[in-house]
């Protein structure tokens, strides 16, 4: 992250002394707005921020970083301000990266933000996560947490992520946290025992849990702590006292079956939960049953993430059925599990109960054609406002293309569609591209990389997006497109309303590659002639429309 952050260092001006002038601060906001809203490797991966959203974030970042740097300067009244300037630049770069990686907010998030509400002024948030990841000992903990000891302070949120507490530091932090716990509503203690021996880490968790027990929290993040069941139970006192949680993050925590069971047992109420994220755990089918129980008890969920958790068909079915109670769900992320067709069909039965879905992430679930068709058929009837759909890596081939196309024709609100790492080939590519050609004015990103299609499929996708206003990224990498086909794609994009800049990298395209045809397709080719030539003849007169 450090090397990437350097790309965003505000090098366009030089600050000799602290504080910077008002014009310098405004210039920094302007530069950050430009960095946040311009095309980059981050926007291609996470989405492009609009000018207004970029400016809002730039102003927020500058204000927070100025406050932090000013506090640093006040600690060194005899200094020349260079350390404050260094902190100012470093923190703005770091926070810009965080914004870029989060990506643009969706319409639903603008109307009802849940996970990432705008930060409040710096004197209400104590965030010690900046700087290098490091161990914290007692003296440093006392200094870092000293703002919480000031009479009449108004801190409502603490973030201790990225700093590793030992027992001595935890013993210093405990009484301080206990003294302010009645005013705290948001606690982030993710990644706060890194590198500590298990026994010491568990002791630290117990100290924090005891200190914070009884706090009325709306937000709790205990991710990245390698909890397992022991870790979950070490947080018993804190978890048992939480009846008003709206957001809970337990990601990358080694949550196995026993740990999931403990978590489900310890939290007394989840009926106010709006955000529940379980990414990257070892939950498996057995653990998924306990996660499903929590989901059933969370009727107000708006964002649920249970990706990369080793859940198979049985757990997938249980989880899919449990989601039927979450009728307010807007964002659902189940990527990178082992659901299979049966769990996909179970999910398709639940989707009609989720009319508010805006983002749906179902990549790498082994859905195959049958599961995929069941899901998109359900979505076609129930989620016309869907903005993001990911179905990469599901072994989808041309046989599912007609159902996908029918679904896509109805999805006129789509902003991002990912069908990468499937087996559409030219036959499927043509059908799907044609369904995207008319309408879809909001479409900004289309990823159909690694789908075994050739020149014809590439041309169809280029034609489909060339005249869409605001379109920013077409990924057709990893296919078998001839050099002539690439030239045609580029010509189509240049002639359309969007420039060639929307075309992603082609470093993994294989101009000499050919899709592996199965026996059925071989027989079809023998009967009907070369499929590629047939498609070429149908499309040879296709032109991209231009503005008058």
Short mmCIF file of N, CA and C in Angstrom, two decimals, residues 121-193:
data_model
loop_
_atom_site.label_atom_id
_atom_site.label_comp_id
_atom_site.label_asym_id
_atom_site.label_seq_id
_atom_site.Cartn_x
_atom_site.Cartn_y
_atom_site.Cartn_z
N UNK A 121 -16.49 15.52 12.79
CA UNK A 121 -15.27 16.28 13.07
C UNK A 121 -14.28 15.48 13.91
N UNK A 122 -12.99 15.82 13.77
CA UNK A 122 -11.92 15.02 14.36
C UNK A 122 -12.01 14.91 15.86
N UNK A 123 -12.58 15.92 16.54
CA UNK A 123 -12.59 15.86 18.00
C UNK A 123 -13.66 14.93 18.55
N UNK A 124 -14.40 14.23 17.69
CA UNK A 124 -15.35 13.23 18.15
C UNK A 124 -14.90 11.80 17.82
N UNK A 125 -13.77 11.69 17.10
CA UNK A 125 -13.27 10.38 16.68
C UNK A 125 -11.82 10.25 17.09
N UNK A 126 -11.49 9.23 17.85
CA UNK A 126 -10.10 8.96 18.19
C UNK A 126 -9.62 7.79 17.35
N UNK A 127 -8.79 8.08 16.38
CA UNK A 127 -8.30 7.07 15.45
C UNK A 127 -6.78 7.02 15.55
N UNK A 128 -6.26 5.92 16.10
CA UNK A 128 -4.80 5.78 16.25
C UNK A 128 -4.25 4.77 15.24
N UNK A 129 -5.02 4.49 14.21
CA UNK A 129 -4.62 3.44 13.26
C UNK A 129 -3.61 3.92 12.23
N UNK A 130 -3.37 5.22 12.16
CA UNK A 130 -2.44 5.74 11.16
C UNK A 130 -1.00 5.33 11.46
N UNK A 131 -0.17 5.45 10.43
CA UNK A 131 1.24 5.11 10.60
C UNK A 131 1.51 3.64 10.40
N UNK A 132 2.75 3.25 10.69
CA UNK A 132 3.14 1.86 10.48
C UNK A 132 2.52 0.95 11.52
N UNK A 133 2.24 -0.28 11.07
CA UNK A 133 1.74 -1.30 11.98
C UNK A 133 2.81 -1.57 13.03
N UNK A 134 2.45 -1.48 14.32
CA UNK A 134 3.48 -1.59 15.36
C UNK A 134 2.88 -2.05 16.68
N UNK A 135 3.75 -2.61 17.52
CA UNK A 135 3.37 -2.96 18.88
C UNK A 135 3.23 -1.68 19.71
N UNK A 136 2.30 -1.70 20.64
CA UNK A 136 2.11 -0.57 21.55
C UNK A 136 2.37 -1.05 22.97
N UNK A 137 3.19 -0.34 23.67
CA UNK A 137 3.45 -0.64 25.08
C UNK A 137 2.72 0.36 25.95
N UNK A 138 2.87 0.21 27.26
CA UNK A 138 2.05 0.97 28.21
C UNK A 138 2.20 2.48 28.06
N UNK A 139 3.43 2.98 27.97
CA UNK A 139 3.64 4.44 27.92
C UNK A 139 3.00 5.04 26.67
N UNK A 140 3.19 4.36 25.54
CA UNK A 140 2.62 4.88 24.30
C UNK A 140 1.10 4.83 24.33
N UNK A 141 0.56 3.76 24.91
CA UNK A 141 -0.90 3.65 25.02
C UNK A 141 -1.46 4.80 25.84
N UNK A 142 -0.76 5.15 26.92
CA UNK A 142 -1.22 6.25 27.77
C UNK A 142 -1.24 7.56 27.00
N UNK A 143 -0.20 7.79 26.18
CA UNK A 143 -0.12 9.02 25.41
C UNK A 143 -1.17 9.05 24.31
N UNK A 144 -1.31 7.93 23.56
CA UNK A 144 -2.24 7.89 22.45
C UNK A 144 -3.69 8.05 22.89
N UNK A 145 -4.01 7.49 24.04
CA UNK A 145 -5.39 7.52 24.52
C UNK A 145 -5.68 8.71 25.44
N UNK A 146 -4.69 9.58 25.63
CA UNK A 146 -4.86 10.71 26.55
C UNK A 146 -6.03 11.63 26.18
N UNK A 147 -6.36 11.81 24.89
CA UNK A 147 -7.53 12.67 24.59
C UNK A 147 -8.82 12.17 25.23
N UNK A 148 -8.91 10.86 25.46
CA UNK A 148 -10.12 10.30 26.07
C UNK A 148 -10.23 10.64 27.55
N UNK A 149 -9.12 11.08 28.14
CA UNK A 149 -9.12 11.38 29.58
C UNK A 149 -9.46 12.84 29.87
N UNK A 150 -9.56 13.67 28.83
CA UNK A 150 -9.84 15.08 29.04
C UNK A 150 -11.30 15.28 29.45
N UNK A 151 -11.55 16.02 30.51
CA UNK A 151 -12.93 16.25 30.97
C UNK A 151 -13.79 16.88 29.88
N UNK A 152 -15.00 16.38 29.74
CA UNK A 152 -15.94 16.97 28.81
C UNK A 152 -15.69 16.63 27.35
N UNK A 153 -14.79 15.67 27.07
CA UNK A 153 -14.55 15.32 25.67
C UNK A 153 -15.81 14.69 25.07
N UNK A 154 -15.90 14.76 23.75
CA UNK A 154 -17.12 14.27 23.09
C UNK A 154 -16.83 13.14 22.11
N UNK A 155 -15.83 12.35 22.40
CA UNK A 155 -15.51 11.22 21.52
C UNK A 155 -16.62 10.18 21.57
N UNK A 156 -17.09 9.82 20.39
CA UNK A 156 -18.12 8.78 20.31
C UNK A 156 -17.62 7.55 19.56
N UNK A 157 -16.47 7.70 18.85
CA UNK A 157 -15.94 6.59 18.06
C UNK A 157 -14.45 6.44 18.33
N UNK A 158 -14.01 5.17 18.48
CA UNK A 158 -12.58 4.88 18.61
C UNK A 158 -12.18 3.86 17.54
N UNK A 159 -10.98 4.02 17.01
CA UNK A 159 -10.43 3.07 16.04
C UNK A 159 -9.00 2.76 16.44
N UNK A 160 -8.77 1.52 16.89
CA UNK A 160 -7.44 1.10 17.34
C UNK A 160 -6.80 0.12 16.36
N UNK A 161 -7.38 -0.02 15.20
CA UNK A 161 -6.88 -0.96 14.20
C UNK A 161 -5.44 -0.65 13.82
N UNK A 162 -4.69 -1.71 13.49
CA UNK A 162 -3.32 -1.56 12.97
C UNK A 162 -2.28 -1.32 14.07
N UNK A 163 -2.70 -1.27 15.34
CA UNK A 163 -1.78 -1.16 16.45
C UNK A 163 -1.96 -2.38 17.35
N UNK A 164 -0.87 -3.02 17.71
CA UNK A 164 -0.95 -4.26 18.48
C UNK A 164 -0.74 -4.00 19.98
N UNK A 165 -1.77 -4.29 20.75
CA UNK A 165 -1.73 -4.07 22.20
C UNK A 165 -1.22 -5.32 22.92
N UNK A 166 -0.28 -5.12 23.83
CA UNK A 166 0.11 -6.17 24.75
C UNK A 166 -0.70 -6.02 26.03
N UNK A 167 -0.47 -6.93 26.99
CA UNK A 167 -1.24 -6.89 28.24
C UNK A 167 -1.00 -5.59 29.00
N UNK A 168 0.25 -5.13 29.06
CA UNK A 168 0.54 -3.89 29.79
C UNK A 168 -0.20 -2.71 29.18
N UNK A 169 -0.16 -2.62 27.85
CA UNK A 169 -0.87 -1.53 27.17
C UNK A 169 -2.37 -1.66 27.36
N UNK A 170 -2.87 -2.89 27.34
CA UNK A 170 -4.31 -3.12 27.53
C UNK A 170 -4.74 -2.72 28.94
N UNK A 171 -3.89 -2.96 29.92
CA UNK A 171 -4.21 -2.58 31.30
C UNK A 171 -4.27 -1.07 31.46
N UNK A 172 -3.49 -0.35 30.65
CA UNK A 172 -3.59 1.12 30.63
C UNK A 172 -4.87 1.54 29.93
N UNK A 173 -5.17 0.89 28.81
CA UNK A 173 -6.33 1.27 28.01
C UNK A 173 -7.64 0.95 28.72
N UNK A 174 -7.68 -0.16 29.47
CA UNK A 174 -8.92 -0.63 30.08
C UNK A 174 -9.65 0.43 30.89
N UNK A 175 -9.01 1.01 31.93
CA UNK A 175 -9.70 2.02 32.74
C UNK A 175 -10.11 3.26 31.94
N UNK A 176 -9.29 3.64 30.97
CA UNK A 176 -9.63 4.81 30.15
C UNK A 176 -10.90 4.52 29.34
N UNK A 177 -10.94 3.35 28.70
CA UNK A 177 -12.12 2.98 27.91
C UNK A 177 -13.37 2.86 28.79
N UNK A 178 -13.19 2.30 29.98
CA UNK A 178 -14.34 2.15 30.88
C UNK A 178 -14.90 3.50 31.29
N UNK A 179 -14.02 4.52 31.38
CA UNK A 179 -14.47 5.84 31.80
C UNK A 179 -15.28 6.56 30.73
N UNK A 180 -15.13 6.14 29.46
CA UNK A 180 -15.86 6.82 28.38
C UNK A 180 -16.84 5.91 27.67
N UNK A 181 -16.99 4.67 28.14
CA UNK A 181 -17.80 3.71 27.38
C UNK A 181 -19.26 4.13 27.24
N UNK A 182 -19.76 4.93 28.20
CA UNK A 182 -21.16 5.33 28.11
C UNK A 182 -21.42 6.34 26.99
N UNK A 183 -20.34 6.96 26.47
CA UNK A 183 -20.54 7.90 25.36
C UNK A 183 -20.15 7.29 24.02
N UNK A 184 -19.53 6.10 24.04
CA UNK A 184 -19.10 5.46 22.80
C UNK A 184 -20.28 4.78 22.11
N UNK A 185 -20.34 4.97 20.78
CA UNK A 185 -21.34 4.26 19.99
C UNK A 185 -20.70 3.46 18.86
N UNK A 186 -19.42 3.74 18.56
CA UNK A 186 -18.73 3.02 17.49
C UNK A 186 -17.34 2.61 17.96
N UNK A 187 -17.06 1.31 17.85
CA UNK A 187 -15.78 0.77 18.32
C UNK A 187 -15.16 -0.10 17.24
N UNK A 188 -13.95 0.26 16.82
CA UNK A 188 -13.19 -0.53 15.85
C UNK A 188 -11.92 -1.03 16.54
N UNK A 189 -11.94 -2.30 16.91
CA UNK A 189 -10.75 -2.92 17.49
C UNK A 189 -10.33 -4.10 16.61
N UNK A 190 -10.40 -3.86 15.31
CA UNK A 190 -9.91 -4.85 14.36
C UNK A 190 -8.38 -4.82 14.35
N UNK A 191 -7.77 -5.99 14.14
CA UNK A 191 -6.32 -6.09 13.98
C UNK A 191 -5.58 -5.36 15.11
N UNK A 192 -5.94 -5.65 16.36
CA UNK A 192 -5.31 -4.93 17.46
C UNK A 192 -4.48 -5.83 18.38
N UNK A 193 -4.29 -7.10 17.99
CA UNK A 193 -3.42 -8.00 18.77
C UNK A 193 -2.45 -8.74 17.85
#
